Short mmCIF file of C-alpha atoms and ligand atoms in Angstrom, two decimals:
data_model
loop_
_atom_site.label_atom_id
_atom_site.label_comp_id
_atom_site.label_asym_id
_atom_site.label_seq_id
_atom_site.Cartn_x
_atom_site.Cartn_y
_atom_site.Cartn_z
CA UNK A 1174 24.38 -8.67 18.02
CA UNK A 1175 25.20 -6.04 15.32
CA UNK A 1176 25.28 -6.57 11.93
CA UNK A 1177 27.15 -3.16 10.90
CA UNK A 1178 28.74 -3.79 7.50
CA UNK A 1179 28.96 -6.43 4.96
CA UNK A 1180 31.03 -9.51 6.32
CA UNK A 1181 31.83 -11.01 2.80
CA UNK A 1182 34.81 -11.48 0.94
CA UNK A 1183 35.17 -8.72 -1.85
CA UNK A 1184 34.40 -9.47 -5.21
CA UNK A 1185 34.91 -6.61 -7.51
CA UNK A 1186 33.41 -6.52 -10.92
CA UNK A 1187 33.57 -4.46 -13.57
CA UNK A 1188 30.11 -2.31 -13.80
CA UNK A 1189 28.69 -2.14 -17.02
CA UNK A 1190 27.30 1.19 -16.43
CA UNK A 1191 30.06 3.22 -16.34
CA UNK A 1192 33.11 1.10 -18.17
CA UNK A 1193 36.05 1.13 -16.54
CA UNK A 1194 34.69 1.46 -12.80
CA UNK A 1195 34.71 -0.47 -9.91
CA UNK A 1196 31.74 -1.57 -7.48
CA UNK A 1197 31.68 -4.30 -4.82
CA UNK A 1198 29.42 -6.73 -5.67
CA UNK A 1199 27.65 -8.07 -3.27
CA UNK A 1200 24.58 -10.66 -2.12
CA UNK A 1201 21.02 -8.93 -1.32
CA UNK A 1202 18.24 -10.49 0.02
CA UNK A 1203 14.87 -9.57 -1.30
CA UNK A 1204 11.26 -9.25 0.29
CA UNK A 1205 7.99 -8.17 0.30
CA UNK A 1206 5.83 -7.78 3.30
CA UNK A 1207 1.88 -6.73 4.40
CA UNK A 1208 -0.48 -6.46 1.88
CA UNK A 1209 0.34 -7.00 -1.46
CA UNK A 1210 -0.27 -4.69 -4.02
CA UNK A 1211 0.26 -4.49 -8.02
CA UNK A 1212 3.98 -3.44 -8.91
CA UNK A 1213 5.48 -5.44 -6.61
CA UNK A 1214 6.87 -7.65 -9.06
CA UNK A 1215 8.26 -4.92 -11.14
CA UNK A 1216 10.53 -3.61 -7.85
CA UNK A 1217 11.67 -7.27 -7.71
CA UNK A 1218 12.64 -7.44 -11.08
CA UNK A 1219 14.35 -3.85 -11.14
CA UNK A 1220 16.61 -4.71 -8.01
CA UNK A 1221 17.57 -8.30 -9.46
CA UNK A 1222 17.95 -7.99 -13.57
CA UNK A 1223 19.91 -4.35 -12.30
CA UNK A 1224 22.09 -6.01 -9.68
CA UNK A 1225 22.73 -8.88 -11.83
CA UNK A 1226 23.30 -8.00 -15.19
CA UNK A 1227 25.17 -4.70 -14.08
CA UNK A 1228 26.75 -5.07 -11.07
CA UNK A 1229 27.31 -8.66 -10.66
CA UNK A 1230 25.17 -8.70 -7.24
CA UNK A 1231 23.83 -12.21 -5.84
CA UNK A 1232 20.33 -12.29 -5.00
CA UNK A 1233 18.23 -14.51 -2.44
CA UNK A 1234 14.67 -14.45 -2.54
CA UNK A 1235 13.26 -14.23 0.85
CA UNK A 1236 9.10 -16.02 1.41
CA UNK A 1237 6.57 -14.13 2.88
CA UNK A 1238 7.92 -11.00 4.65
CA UNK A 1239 10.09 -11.29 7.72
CA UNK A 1240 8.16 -14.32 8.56
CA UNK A 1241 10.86 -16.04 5.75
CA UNK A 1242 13.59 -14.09 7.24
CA UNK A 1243 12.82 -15.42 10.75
CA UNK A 1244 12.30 -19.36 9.90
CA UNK A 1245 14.96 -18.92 7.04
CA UNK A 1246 12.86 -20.14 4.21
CA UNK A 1247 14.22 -18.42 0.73
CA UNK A 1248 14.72 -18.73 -3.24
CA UNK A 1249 17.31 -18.26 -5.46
CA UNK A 1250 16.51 -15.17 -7.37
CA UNK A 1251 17.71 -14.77 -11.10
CA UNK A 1252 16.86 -12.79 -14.25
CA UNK A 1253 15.35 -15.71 -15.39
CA UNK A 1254 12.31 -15.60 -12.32
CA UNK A 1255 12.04 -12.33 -13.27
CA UNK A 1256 10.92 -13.06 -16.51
CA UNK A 1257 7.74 -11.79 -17.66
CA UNK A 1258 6.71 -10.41 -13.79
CA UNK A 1259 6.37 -7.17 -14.80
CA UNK A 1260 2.55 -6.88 -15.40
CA UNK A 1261 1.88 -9.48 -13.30
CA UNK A 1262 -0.02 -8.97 -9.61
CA UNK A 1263 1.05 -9.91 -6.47
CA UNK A 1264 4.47 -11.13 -5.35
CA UNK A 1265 6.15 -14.17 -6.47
CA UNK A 1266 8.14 -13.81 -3.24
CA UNK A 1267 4.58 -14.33 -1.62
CA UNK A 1268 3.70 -11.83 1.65
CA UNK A 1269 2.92 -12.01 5.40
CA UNK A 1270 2.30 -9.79 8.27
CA UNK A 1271 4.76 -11.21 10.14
CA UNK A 1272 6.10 -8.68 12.86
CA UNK A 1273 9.59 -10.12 14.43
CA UNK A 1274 9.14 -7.91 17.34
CA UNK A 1275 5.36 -9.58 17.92
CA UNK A 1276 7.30 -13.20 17.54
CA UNK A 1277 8.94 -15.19 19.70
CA UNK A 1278 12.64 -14.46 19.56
CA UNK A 1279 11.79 -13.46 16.21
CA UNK A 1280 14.43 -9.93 15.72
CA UNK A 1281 17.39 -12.08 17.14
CA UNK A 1282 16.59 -15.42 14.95
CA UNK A 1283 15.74 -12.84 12.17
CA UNK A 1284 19.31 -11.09 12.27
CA UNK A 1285 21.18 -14.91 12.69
CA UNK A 1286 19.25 -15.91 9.54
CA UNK A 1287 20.86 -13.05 7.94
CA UNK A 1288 24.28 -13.62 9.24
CA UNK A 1289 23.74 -17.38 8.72
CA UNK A 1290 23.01 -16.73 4.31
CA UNK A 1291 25.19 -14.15 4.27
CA UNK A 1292 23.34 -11.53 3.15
CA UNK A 1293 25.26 -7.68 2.52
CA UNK A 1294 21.46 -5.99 2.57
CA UNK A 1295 18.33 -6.18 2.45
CA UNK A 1296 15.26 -4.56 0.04
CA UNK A 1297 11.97 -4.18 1.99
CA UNK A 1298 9.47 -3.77 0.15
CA UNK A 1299 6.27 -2.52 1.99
CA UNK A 1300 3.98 0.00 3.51
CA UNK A 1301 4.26 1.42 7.01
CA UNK A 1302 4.05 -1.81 9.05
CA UNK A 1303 6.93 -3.47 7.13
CA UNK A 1304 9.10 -0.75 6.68
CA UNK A 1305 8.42 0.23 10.13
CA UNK A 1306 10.10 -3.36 11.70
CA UNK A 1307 12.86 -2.25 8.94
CA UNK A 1308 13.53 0.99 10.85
CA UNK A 1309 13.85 -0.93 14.14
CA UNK A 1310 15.69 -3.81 12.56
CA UNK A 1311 18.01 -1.14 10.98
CA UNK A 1312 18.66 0.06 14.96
CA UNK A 1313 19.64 -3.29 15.93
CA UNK A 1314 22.33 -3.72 12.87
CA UNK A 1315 20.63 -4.93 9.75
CA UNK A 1316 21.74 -3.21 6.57
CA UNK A 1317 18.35 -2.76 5.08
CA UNK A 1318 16.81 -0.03 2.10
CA UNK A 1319 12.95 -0.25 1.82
CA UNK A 1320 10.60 0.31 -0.65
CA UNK A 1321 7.34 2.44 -0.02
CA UNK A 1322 4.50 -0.05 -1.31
CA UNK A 1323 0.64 0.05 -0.62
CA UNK A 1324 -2.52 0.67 -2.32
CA UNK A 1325 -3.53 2.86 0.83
CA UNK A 1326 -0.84 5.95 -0.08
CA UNK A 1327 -0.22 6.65 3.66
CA UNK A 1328 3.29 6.42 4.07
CA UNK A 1329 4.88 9.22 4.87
CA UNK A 1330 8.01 10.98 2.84
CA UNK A 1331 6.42 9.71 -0.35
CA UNK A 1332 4.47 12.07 -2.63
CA UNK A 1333 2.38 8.46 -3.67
CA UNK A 1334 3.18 4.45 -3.27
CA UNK A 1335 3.69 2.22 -5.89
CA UNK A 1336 -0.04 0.22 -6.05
CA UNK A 1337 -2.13 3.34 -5.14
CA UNK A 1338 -2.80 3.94 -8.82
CA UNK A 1339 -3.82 0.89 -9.96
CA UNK A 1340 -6.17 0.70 -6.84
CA UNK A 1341 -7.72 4.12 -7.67
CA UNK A 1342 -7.97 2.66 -11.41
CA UNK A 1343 -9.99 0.08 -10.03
CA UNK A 1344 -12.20 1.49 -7.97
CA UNK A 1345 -13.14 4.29 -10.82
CA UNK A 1346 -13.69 1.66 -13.68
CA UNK A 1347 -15.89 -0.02 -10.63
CA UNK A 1348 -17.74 3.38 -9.65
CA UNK A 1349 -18.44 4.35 -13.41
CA UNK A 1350 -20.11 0.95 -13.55
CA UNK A 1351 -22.20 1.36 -10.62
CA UNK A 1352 -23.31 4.67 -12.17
CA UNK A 1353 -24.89 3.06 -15.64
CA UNK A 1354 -27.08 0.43 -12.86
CA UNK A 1355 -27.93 3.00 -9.90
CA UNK A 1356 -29.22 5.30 -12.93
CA UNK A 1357 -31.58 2.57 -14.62
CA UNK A 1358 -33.05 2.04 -11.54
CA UNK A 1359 -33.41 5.64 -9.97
CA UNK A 1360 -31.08 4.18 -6.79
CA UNK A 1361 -28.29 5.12 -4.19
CA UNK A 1362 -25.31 2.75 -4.56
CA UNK A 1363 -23.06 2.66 -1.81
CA UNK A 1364 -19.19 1.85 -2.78
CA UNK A 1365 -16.89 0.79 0.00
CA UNK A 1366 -13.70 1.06 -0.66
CA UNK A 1367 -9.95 -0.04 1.04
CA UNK A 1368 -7.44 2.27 2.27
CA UNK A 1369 -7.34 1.18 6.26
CA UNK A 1370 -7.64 4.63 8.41
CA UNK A 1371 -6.77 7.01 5.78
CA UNK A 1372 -9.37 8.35 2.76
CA UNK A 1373 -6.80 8.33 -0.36
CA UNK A 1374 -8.49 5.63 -2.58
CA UNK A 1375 -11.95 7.03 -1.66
CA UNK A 1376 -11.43 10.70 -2.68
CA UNK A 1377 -9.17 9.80 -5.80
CA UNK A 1378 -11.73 7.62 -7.00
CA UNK A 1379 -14.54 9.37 -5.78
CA UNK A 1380 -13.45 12.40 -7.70
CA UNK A 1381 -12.71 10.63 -10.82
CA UNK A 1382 -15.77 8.74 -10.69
CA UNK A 1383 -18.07 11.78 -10.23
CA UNK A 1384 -19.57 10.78 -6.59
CA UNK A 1385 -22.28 12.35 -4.98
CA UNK A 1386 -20.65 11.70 -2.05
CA UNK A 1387 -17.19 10.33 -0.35
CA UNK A 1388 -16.75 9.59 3.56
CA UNK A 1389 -13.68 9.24 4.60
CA UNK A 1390 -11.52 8.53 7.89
CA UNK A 1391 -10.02 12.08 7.96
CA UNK A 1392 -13.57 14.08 8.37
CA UNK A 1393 -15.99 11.62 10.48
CA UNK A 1394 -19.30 12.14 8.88
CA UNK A 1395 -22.99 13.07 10.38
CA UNK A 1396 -25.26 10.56 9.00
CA UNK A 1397 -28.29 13.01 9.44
CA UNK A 1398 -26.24 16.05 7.00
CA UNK A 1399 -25.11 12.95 4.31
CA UNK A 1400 -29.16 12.10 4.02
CA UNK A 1401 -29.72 15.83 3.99
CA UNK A 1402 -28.01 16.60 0.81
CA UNK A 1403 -28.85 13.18 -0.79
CA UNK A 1404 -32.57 14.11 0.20
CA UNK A 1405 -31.95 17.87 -1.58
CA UNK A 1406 -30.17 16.28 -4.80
CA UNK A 1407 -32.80 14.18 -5.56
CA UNK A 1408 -35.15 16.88 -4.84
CA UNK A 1409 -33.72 18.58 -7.26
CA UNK A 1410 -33.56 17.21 -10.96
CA UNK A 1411 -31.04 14.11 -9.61
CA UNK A 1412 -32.69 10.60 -9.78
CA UNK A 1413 -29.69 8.38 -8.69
CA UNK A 1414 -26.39 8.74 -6.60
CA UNK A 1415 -23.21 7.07 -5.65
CA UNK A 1416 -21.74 7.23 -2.15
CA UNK A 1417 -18.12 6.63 -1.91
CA UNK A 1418 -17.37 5.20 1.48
CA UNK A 1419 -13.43 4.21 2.82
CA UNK A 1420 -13.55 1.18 5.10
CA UNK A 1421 -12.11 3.37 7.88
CA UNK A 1422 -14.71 6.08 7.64
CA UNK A 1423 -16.23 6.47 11.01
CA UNK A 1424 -19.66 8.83 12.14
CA UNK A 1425 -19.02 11.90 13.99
CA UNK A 1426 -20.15 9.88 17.85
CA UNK A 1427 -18.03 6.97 16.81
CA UNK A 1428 -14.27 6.60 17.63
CA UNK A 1429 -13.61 4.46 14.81
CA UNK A 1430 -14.88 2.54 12.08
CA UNK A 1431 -13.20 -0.99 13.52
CA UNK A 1432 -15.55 -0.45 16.91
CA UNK A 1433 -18.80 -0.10 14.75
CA UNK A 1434 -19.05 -1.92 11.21
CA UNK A 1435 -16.54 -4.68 11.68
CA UNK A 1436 -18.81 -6.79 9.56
CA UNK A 1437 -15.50 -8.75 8.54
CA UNK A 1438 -15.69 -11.08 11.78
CA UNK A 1439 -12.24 -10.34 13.22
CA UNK A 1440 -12.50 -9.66 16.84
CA UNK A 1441 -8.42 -10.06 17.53
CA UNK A 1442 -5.70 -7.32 15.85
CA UNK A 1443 -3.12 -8.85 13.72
CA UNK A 1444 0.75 -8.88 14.99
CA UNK A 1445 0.94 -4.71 14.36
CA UNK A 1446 -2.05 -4.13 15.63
CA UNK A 1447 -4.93 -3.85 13.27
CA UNK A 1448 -8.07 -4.77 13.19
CA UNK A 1449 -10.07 -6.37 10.49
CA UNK A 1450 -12.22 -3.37 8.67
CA UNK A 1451 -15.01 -3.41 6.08
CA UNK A 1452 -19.05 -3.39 7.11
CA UNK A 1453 -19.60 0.48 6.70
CA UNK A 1454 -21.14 0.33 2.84
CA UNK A 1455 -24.35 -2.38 3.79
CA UNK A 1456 -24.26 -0.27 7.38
CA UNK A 1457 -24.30 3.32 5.31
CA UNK A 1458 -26.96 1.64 2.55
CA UNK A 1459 -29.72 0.43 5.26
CA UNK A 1460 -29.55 3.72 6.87
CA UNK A 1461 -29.93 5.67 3.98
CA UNK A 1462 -32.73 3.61 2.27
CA UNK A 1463 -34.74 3.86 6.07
CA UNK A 1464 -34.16 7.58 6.06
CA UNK A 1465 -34.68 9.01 2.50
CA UNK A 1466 -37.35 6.50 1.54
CA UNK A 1467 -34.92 5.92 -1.88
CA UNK A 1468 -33.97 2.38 -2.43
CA UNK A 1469 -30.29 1.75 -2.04
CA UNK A 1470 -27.52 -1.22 -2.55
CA UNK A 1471 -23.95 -1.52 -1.48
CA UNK A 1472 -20.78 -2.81 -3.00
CA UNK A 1473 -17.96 -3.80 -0.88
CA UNK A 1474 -14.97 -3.84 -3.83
CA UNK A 1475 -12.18 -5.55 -1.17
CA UNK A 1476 -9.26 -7.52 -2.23
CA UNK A 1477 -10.21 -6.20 -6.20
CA UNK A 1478 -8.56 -3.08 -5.44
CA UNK A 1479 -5.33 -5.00 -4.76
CA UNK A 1480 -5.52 -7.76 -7.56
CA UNK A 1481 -4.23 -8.03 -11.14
CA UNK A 1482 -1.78 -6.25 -13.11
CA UNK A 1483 -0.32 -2.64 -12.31
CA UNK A 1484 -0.98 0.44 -14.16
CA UNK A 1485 1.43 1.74 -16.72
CA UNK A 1486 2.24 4.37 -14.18
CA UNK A 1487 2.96 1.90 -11.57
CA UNK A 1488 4.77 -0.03 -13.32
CA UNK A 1489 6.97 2.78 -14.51
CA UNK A 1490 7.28 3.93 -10.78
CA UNK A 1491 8.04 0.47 -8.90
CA UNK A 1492 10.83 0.16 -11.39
CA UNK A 1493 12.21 3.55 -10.95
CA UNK A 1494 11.47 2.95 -6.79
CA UNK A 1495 13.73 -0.68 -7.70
CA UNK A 1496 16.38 1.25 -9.54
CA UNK A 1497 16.85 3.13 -6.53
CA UNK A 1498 17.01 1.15 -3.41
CA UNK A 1499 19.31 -0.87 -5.50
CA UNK A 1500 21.65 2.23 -5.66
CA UNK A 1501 21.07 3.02 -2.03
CA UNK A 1502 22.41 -0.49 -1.38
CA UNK A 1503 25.35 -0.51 -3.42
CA UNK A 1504 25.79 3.29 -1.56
CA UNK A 1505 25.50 1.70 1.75
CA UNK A 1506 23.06 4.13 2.46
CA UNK A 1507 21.17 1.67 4.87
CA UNK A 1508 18.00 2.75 7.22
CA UNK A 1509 16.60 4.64 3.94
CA UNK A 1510 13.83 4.41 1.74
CA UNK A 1511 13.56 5.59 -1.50
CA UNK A 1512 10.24 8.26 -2.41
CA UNK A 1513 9.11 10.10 -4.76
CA UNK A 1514 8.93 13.99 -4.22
CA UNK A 1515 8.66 16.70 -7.06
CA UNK A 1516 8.76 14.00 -9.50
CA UNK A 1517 12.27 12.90 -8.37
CA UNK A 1518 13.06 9.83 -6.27
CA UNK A 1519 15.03 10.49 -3.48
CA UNK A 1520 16.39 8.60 -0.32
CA UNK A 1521 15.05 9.75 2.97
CA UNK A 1522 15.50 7.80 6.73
CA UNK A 1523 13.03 4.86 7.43
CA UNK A 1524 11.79 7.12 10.33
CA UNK A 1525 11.10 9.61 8.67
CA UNK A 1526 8.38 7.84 6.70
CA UNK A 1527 6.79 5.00 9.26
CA UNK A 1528 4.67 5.22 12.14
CA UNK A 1529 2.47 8.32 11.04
CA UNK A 1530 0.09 7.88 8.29
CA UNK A 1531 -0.01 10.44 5.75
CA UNK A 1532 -3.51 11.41 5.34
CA UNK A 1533 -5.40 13.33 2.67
CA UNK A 1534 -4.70 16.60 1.51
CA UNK A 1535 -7.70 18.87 3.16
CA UNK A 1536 -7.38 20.93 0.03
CA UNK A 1537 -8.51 17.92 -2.33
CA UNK A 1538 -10.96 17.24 0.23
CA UNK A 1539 -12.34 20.30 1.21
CA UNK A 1540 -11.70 22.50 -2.18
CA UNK A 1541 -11.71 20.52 -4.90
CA UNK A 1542 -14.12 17.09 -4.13
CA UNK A 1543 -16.34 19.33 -2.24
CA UNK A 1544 -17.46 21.43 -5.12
CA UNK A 1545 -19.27 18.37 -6.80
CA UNK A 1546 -20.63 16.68 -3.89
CA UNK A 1547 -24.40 16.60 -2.68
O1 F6P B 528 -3.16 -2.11 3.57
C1 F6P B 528 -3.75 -2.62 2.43
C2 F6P B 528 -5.09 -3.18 2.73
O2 F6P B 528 -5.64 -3.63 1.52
C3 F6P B 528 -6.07 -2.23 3.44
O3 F6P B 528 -6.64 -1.30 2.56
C4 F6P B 528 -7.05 -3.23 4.02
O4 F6P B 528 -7.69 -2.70 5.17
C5 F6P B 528 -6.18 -4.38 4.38
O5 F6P B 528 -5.01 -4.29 3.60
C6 F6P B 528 -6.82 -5.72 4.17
O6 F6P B 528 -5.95 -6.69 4.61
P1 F6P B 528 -6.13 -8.25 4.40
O7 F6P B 528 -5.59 -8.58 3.04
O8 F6P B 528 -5.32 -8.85 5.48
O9 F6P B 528 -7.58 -8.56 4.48
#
């Protein structure tokens, strides 16, 4: 089956953009898959009031990631849903991690669902998992323009992800508090931190937050060198510490954090793969107390990171990322996604950005959160 172009009748309307022009209007369906993040709202409201209002698009809200795409379960989508969503978290379209190539039949009832509502496009919005069944989707015929979404920041092609901010916002309001406490009581407070295999949040916030030290996926750690310097620092005139920790952050013998701290209790992968992560902070904390002698506590922040309302700056880029795909659609510029680089959004291929992580910059690692750490 191939789904190559739009199968609907034309209906031209006058854009109010540029009076006097034509564009095909046409109906979009809308979704947001994986994780959810803050900002995800703001995209949906970009593509919609923007189709809407100046293009005379239709829009169908489609539940939960592909799984609504698969089982055909949608909602009308208007300017007036979109009301006041901008600063709110989460995803009034609601999320899964539905994966139609994991589900029975689920690409082929996925594209007939399509055909069936008669959709013109799709906006994905999501991080690499998502975007990544979009790609493959996108080979089998569906017109589709995703969105680069995830607190993590490791998609590819994108200078930063729509969610990352607010995450890293978090994290450092969280960190500054665990500063005021660990330094009443002369401690080491462990902060674990989300961002799957890659270090982003950790270093971002760990910077900003003025940690004594950040672990992340990218450079396994040696537990013995981490109690070394904490051992050195508070020989020195340093009575407390903070220890920034990503969930994925693994020791130098181990192959990965999801084969030694999975603490979460989630022995099977999801449908793309993953494993449950989380455990490291209480792990790292008990060490540390047994080998320094200093008394230490762990915070696990979690699901936190990807609550609430976005950031200004997130909201300003979700709507800018929104603005775009709906301009790729109306382009036909399907198999894209939009991304910031140099401060511009641009339109690059799906596989150009999915299936390898974009990990942190050695530079901000090794150069500039080195020179406060220990
Ligand atoms: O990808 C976003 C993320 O928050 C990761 O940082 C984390 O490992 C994972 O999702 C948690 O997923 P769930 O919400 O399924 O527990």
């Amino acid at each position: 089956m191939k789904l190559v172009s739009p199968r609907h009748a034309i209906r031209r309307c006058i854009s109010a953009t540029t009076p006097g022009s034509y564009h095909e209007a046409m109906r979009i369906g809308v979704l947001t898959g994986g994780g959810d993040c803050p900002g995800l709202n703001a995209v949906i409201r970009a593509v919609v009031v923007g189709g809407i209002v100046h293009h005379g698009d239709e829009f169908v809200g489609i539940l939960d990631g592909w799984h609504g795409l698969i089982e055909n379960r949608t909602v009308s989508l208007d300017p007036d849903q979109c009301r006041s969503i901008l600063t709110k978290g989460g995803t009034i379209l609601g999320s899964s991690r539905t994966n139609p190539f994991a589900t029975d039949n689920g690409a082929i009832r996925l594209l007939a669902t399509v055909e069936a509502l008669g959709l013109d496009a799709i906006v994905a919005i999501g991080g690499d998992d998502t975007l990544g069944a979009a790609e493959r989707l996108h080979q089998q015929g569906l017109p589709v323009v995703g969105v680069p979404k995830t607190i993590d920041n490791d998609l590819s092609g994108t200078e930063v992800t729509f969610g990352f901010d607010t995450a890293v916002q978090i994290a450092t309001e969280a960190i500054d508090r665990l500063q005021t406490t660990a330094e009443s009581h002369h401690r080491i407070i462990v902060c674990e931190v989300m961002g799957r295999n890659v270090g982003w949040i950790a270093v971002h916030a760990g910077i900003a937050g003025g940690a004594a030290e950040i672990l992340i996926p990218e450079v396994p750690f040696s537990l013995d060198e981490v109690c070394e310097r904490l051992l050195r620092r508070h020989g020195g005139n340093q009575y407390f510490s903070t220890v920034v920790v990503a969930e994925g952050a693994h020791a130098i013998d181990e192959v990965s954090a999801a084969t030694t701290w999975n603490s979460q209790g989630s022995a099977t992968a999801d449908q793309f793969g993953h494993l449950r992560l989380g455990g490291i902070g209480a792990f790292l904390a008990r060490e540390i107390e047994q080998r320094t002698g200093y008394e230490c506590r762990s915070t696990v922040l979690g699901h936190i990171q990807r609550g609430g309302s976005p950031t200004a700056f997130d909201r300003v880029l979700a709507t800018r990322f929104g603005a775009a795909a709906l301009a790729a659609v109306q382009d036909h510029e399907f198999g894209t996604m939009v991304a910031l680089q140099a401060g511009a959004i641009v339109r690059i291929p799906l596989s150009a950005a999915v299936g390898r992580p974009k990990q942190v910059d050695p530079h901000l690692y090794e150069q500039v959160a080195a020179l406060y750490l220990g």
